[in-house]
PDB file of C-alpha atoms in Angstrom:
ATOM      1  CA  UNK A  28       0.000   0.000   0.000  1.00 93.00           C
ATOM      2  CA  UNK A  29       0.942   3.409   0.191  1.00 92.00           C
ATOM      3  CA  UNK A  30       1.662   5.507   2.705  1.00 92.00           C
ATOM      4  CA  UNK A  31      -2.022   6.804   3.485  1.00 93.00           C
ATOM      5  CA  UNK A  32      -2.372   4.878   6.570  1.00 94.00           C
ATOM      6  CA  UNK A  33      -0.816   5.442  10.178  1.00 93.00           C
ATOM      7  CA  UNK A  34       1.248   2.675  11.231  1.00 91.00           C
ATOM      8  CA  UNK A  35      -0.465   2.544  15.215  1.00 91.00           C
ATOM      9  CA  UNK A  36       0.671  -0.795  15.940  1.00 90.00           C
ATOM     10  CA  UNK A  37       3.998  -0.215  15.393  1.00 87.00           C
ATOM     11  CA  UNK A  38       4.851  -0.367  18.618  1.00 88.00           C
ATOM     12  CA  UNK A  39       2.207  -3.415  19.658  1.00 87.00           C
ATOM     13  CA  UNK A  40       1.734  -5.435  16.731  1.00 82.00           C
ATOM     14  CA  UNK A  41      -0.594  -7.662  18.559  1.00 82.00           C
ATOM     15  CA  UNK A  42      -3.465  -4.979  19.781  1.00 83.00           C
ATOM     16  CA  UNK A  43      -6.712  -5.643  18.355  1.00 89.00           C
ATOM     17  CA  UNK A  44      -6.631  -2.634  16.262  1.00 91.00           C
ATOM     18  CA  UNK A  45      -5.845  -2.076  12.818  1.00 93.00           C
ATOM     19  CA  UNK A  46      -3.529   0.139  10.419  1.00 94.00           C
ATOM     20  CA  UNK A  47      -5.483   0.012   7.384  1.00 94.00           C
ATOM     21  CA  UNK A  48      -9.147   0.239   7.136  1.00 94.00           C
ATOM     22  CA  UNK A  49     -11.301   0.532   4.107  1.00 93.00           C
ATOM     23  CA  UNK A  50     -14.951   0.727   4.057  1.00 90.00           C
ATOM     24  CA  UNK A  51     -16.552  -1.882   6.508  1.00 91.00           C
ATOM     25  CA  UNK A  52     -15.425  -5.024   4.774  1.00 91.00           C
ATOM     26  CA  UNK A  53     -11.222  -4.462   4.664  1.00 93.00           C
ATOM     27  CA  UNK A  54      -8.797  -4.379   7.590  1.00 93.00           C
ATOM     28  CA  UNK A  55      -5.359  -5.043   7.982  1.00 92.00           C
ATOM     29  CA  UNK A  56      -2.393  -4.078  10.004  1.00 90.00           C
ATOM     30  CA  UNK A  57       0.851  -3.088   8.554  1.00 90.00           C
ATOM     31  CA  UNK A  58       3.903  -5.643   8.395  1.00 84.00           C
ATOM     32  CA  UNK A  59       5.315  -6.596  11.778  1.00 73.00           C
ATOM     33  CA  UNK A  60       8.591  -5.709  12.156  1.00 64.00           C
ATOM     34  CA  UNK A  61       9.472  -8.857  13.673  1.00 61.00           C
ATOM     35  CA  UNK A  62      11.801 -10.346  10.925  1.00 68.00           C
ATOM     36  CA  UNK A  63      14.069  -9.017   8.048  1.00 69.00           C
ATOM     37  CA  UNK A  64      12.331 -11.711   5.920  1.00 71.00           C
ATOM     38  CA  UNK A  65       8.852 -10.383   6.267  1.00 74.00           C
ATOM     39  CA  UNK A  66       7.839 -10.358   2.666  1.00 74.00           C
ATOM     40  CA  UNK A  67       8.407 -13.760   2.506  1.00 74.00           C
ATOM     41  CA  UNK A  68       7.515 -15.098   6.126  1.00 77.00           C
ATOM     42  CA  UNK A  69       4.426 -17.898   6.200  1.00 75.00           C
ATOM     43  CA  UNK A  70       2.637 -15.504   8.843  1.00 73.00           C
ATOM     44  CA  UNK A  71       2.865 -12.264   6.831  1.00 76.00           C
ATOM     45  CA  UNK A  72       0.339 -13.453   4.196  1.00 75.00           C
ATOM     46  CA  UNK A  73      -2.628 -10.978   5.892  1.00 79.00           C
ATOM     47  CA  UNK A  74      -0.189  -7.939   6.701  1.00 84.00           C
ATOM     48  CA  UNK A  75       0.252  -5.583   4.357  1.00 90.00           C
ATOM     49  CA  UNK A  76       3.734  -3.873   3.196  1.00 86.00           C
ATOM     50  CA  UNK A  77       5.076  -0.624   1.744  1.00 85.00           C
ATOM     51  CA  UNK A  78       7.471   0.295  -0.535  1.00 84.00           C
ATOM     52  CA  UNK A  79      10.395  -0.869   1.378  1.00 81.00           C
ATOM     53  CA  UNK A  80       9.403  -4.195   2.545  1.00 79.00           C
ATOM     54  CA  UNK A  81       8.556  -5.351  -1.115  1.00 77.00           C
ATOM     55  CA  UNK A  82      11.488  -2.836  -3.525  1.00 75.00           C
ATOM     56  CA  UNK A  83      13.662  -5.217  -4.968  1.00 77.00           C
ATOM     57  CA  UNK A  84      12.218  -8.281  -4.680  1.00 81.00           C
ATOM     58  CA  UNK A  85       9.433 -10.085  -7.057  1.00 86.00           C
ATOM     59  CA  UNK A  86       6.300 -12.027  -6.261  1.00 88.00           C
ATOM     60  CA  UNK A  87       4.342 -14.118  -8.564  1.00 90.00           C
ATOM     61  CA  UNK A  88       1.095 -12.072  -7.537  1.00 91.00           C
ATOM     62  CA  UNK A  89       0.867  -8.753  -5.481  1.00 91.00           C
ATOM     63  CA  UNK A  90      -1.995  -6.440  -4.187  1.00 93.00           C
ATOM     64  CA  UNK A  91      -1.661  -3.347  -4.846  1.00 95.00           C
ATOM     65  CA  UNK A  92      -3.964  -0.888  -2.255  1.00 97.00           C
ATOM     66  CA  UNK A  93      -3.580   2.841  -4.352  1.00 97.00           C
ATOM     67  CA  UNK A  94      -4.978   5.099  -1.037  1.00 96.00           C
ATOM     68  CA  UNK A  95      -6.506   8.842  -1.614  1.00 96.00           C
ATOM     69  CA  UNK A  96      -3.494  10.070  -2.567  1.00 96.00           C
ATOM     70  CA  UNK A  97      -3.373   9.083  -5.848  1.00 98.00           C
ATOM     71  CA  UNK A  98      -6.754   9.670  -7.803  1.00 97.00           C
ATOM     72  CA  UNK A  99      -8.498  10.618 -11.202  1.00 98.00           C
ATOM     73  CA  UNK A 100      -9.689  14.216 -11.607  1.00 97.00           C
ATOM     74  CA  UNK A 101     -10.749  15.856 -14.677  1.00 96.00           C
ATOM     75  CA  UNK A 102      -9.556  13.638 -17.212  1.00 96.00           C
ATOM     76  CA  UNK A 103      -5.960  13.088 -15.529  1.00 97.00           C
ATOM     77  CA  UNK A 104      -4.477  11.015 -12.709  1.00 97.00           C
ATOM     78  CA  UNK A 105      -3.009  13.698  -9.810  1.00 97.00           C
ATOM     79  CA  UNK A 106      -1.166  13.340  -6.686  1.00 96.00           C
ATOM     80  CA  UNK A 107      -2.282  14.801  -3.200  1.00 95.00           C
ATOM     81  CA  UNK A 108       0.432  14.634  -0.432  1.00 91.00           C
ATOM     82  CA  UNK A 109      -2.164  16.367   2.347  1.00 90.00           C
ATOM     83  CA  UNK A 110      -3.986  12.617   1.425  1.00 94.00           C
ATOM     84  CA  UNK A 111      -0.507  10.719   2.672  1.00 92.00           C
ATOM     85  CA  UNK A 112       0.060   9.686   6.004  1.00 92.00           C
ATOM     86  CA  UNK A 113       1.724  12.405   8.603  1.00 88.00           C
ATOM     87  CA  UNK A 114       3.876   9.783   9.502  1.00 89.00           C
ATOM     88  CA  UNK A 115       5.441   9.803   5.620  1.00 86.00           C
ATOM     89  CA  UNK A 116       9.029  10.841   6.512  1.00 86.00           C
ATOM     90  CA  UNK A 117       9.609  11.076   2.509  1.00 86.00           C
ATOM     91  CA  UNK A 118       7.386  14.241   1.915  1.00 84.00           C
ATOM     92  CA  UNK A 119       8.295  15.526   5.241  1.00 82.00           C
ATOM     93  CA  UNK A 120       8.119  19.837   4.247  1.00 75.00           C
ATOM     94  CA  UNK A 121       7.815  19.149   0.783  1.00 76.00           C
ATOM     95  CA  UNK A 122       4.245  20.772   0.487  1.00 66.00           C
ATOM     96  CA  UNK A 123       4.723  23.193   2.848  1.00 73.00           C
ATOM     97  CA  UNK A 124       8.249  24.377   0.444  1.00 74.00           C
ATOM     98  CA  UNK A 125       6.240  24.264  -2.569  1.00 75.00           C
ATOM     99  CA  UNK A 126       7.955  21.107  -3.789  1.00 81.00           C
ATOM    100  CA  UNK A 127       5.007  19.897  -5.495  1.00 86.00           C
ATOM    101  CA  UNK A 128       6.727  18.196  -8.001  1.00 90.00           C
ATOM    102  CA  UNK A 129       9.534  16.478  -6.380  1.00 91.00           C
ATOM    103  CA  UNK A 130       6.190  14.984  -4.078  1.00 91.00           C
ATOM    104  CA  UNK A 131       3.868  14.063  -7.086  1.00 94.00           C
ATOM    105  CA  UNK A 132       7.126  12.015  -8.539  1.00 94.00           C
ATOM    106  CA  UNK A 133       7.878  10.617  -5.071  1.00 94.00           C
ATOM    107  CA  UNK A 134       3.998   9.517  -4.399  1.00 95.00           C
ATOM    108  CA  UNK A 135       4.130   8.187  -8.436  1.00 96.00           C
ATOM    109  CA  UNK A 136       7.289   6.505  -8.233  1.00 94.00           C
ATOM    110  CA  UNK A 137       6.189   4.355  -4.381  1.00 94.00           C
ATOM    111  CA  UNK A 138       3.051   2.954  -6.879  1.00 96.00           C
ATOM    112  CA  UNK A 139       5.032   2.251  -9.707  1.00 94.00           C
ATOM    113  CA  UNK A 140       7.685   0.361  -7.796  1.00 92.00           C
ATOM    114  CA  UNK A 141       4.666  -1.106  -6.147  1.00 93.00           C
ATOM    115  CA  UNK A 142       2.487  -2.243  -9.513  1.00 94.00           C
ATOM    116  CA  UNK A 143       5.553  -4.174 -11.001  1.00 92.00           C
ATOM    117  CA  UNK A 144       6.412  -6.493  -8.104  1.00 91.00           C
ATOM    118  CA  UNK A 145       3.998  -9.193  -9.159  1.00 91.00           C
ATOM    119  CA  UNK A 146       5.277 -11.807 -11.751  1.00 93.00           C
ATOM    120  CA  UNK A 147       2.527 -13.289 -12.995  1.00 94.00           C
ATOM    121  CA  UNK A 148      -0.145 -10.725 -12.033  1.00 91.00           C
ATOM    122  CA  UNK A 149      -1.070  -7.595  -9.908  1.00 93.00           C
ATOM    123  CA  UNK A 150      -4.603  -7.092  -8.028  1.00 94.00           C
ATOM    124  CA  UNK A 151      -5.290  -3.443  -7.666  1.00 95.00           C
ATOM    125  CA  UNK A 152      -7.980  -1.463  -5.126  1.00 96.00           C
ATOM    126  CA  UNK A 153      -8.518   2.144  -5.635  1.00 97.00           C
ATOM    127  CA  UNK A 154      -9.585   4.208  -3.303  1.00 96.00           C
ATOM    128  CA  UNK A 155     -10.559   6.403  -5.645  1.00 97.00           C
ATOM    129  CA  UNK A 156     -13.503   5.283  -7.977  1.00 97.00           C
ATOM    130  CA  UNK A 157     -12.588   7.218 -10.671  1.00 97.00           C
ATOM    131  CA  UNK A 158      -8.920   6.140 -10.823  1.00 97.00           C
ATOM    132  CA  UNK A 159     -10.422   2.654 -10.491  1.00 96.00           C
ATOM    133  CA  UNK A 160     -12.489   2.823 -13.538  1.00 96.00           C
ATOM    134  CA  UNK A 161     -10.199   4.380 -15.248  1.00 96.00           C
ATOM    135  CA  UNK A 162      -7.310   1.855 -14.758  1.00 94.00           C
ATOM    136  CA  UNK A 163      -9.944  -0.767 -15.717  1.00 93.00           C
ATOM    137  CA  UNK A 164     -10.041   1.133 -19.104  1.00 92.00           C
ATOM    138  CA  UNK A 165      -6.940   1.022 -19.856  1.00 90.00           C
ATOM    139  CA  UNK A 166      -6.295  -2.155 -19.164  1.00 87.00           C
ATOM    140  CA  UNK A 167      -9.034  -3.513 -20.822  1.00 85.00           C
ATOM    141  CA  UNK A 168      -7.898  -1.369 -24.055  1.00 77.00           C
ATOM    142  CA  UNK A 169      -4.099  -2.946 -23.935  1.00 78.00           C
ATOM    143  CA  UNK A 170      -5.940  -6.366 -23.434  1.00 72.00           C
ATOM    144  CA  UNK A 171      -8.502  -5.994 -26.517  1.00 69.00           C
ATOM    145  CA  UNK A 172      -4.603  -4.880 -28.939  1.00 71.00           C
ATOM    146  CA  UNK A 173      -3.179  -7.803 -27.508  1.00 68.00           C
ATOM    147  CA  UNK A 174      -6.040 -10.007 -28.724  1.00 60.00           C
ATOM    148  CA  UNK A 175      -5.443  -8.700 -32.025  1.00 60.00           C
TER     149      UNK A 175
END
């Protein structure tokens, strides 16, 4: 996922409360930081990880959660750091210093990396209906050329 979410168990990992909630079905806690091999650990399969627990290394599948951050607005897909999490040490002043672009590539760049860890396939949830449909468009053109 990205970095919409506050990490609040990071310092009890085992409270019954949750990092990541999305409408009333969805909940999930960030990864534990109990290992260095958490991406690939048997018990991490219902955590979910950033950009640094899965950069560098390739699944066959990956889920993909693009948060409010990242959404489609008037016929083009924008950024909005005030959407990321305040605990998102890599946008830390940017906003405030009028670095808009140096954050929009930042917040495009943590999906990207994100999108191509899976091998064999990539789930996505937007946030964002509108981004949602509209990836659904465009991958549903690319798949109708490659049936050509």
């Amino acid at each position: 996922a990205g970095y919409c979410y506050d990490w609040v168990t990071k310092n009890n990992p085992n409270a019954d409360v949750y990092d990541i909630k999305i409408g009333d079905d969805f909940k999930a806690k960030w990864n534990f930081s109990n290992t260095s091999t958490w991406a690939i650990d048997q018990d991490s399969f219902d955590q979910v990880g950033c950009i640094h627990t899965a950069q560098g290394l390739e699944f066959d599948y990956i889920g993909v959660i693009i948060g409010k951050d990242l959404r489609y607005e008037n016929g083009r897909v924008i950024t909005d750091p005030t959407k990321r999490s305040n605990q998102d040490a890599s946008l830390k002043g940017m906003y405030r210093n009028n670095q808009h672009e140096e954050a929009d590539t930042i917040i495009r760049n943590t999906y990207k990396t994100l999108l191509t860890r899976g091998q064999k396939g990539c789930y996505i949830y937007c946030e964002d209906e509108e981004l949602n449909e509209y990836f659904k468009k465009r991958i549903s053109h690319i798949n109708n050329i490659k049936a050509k």
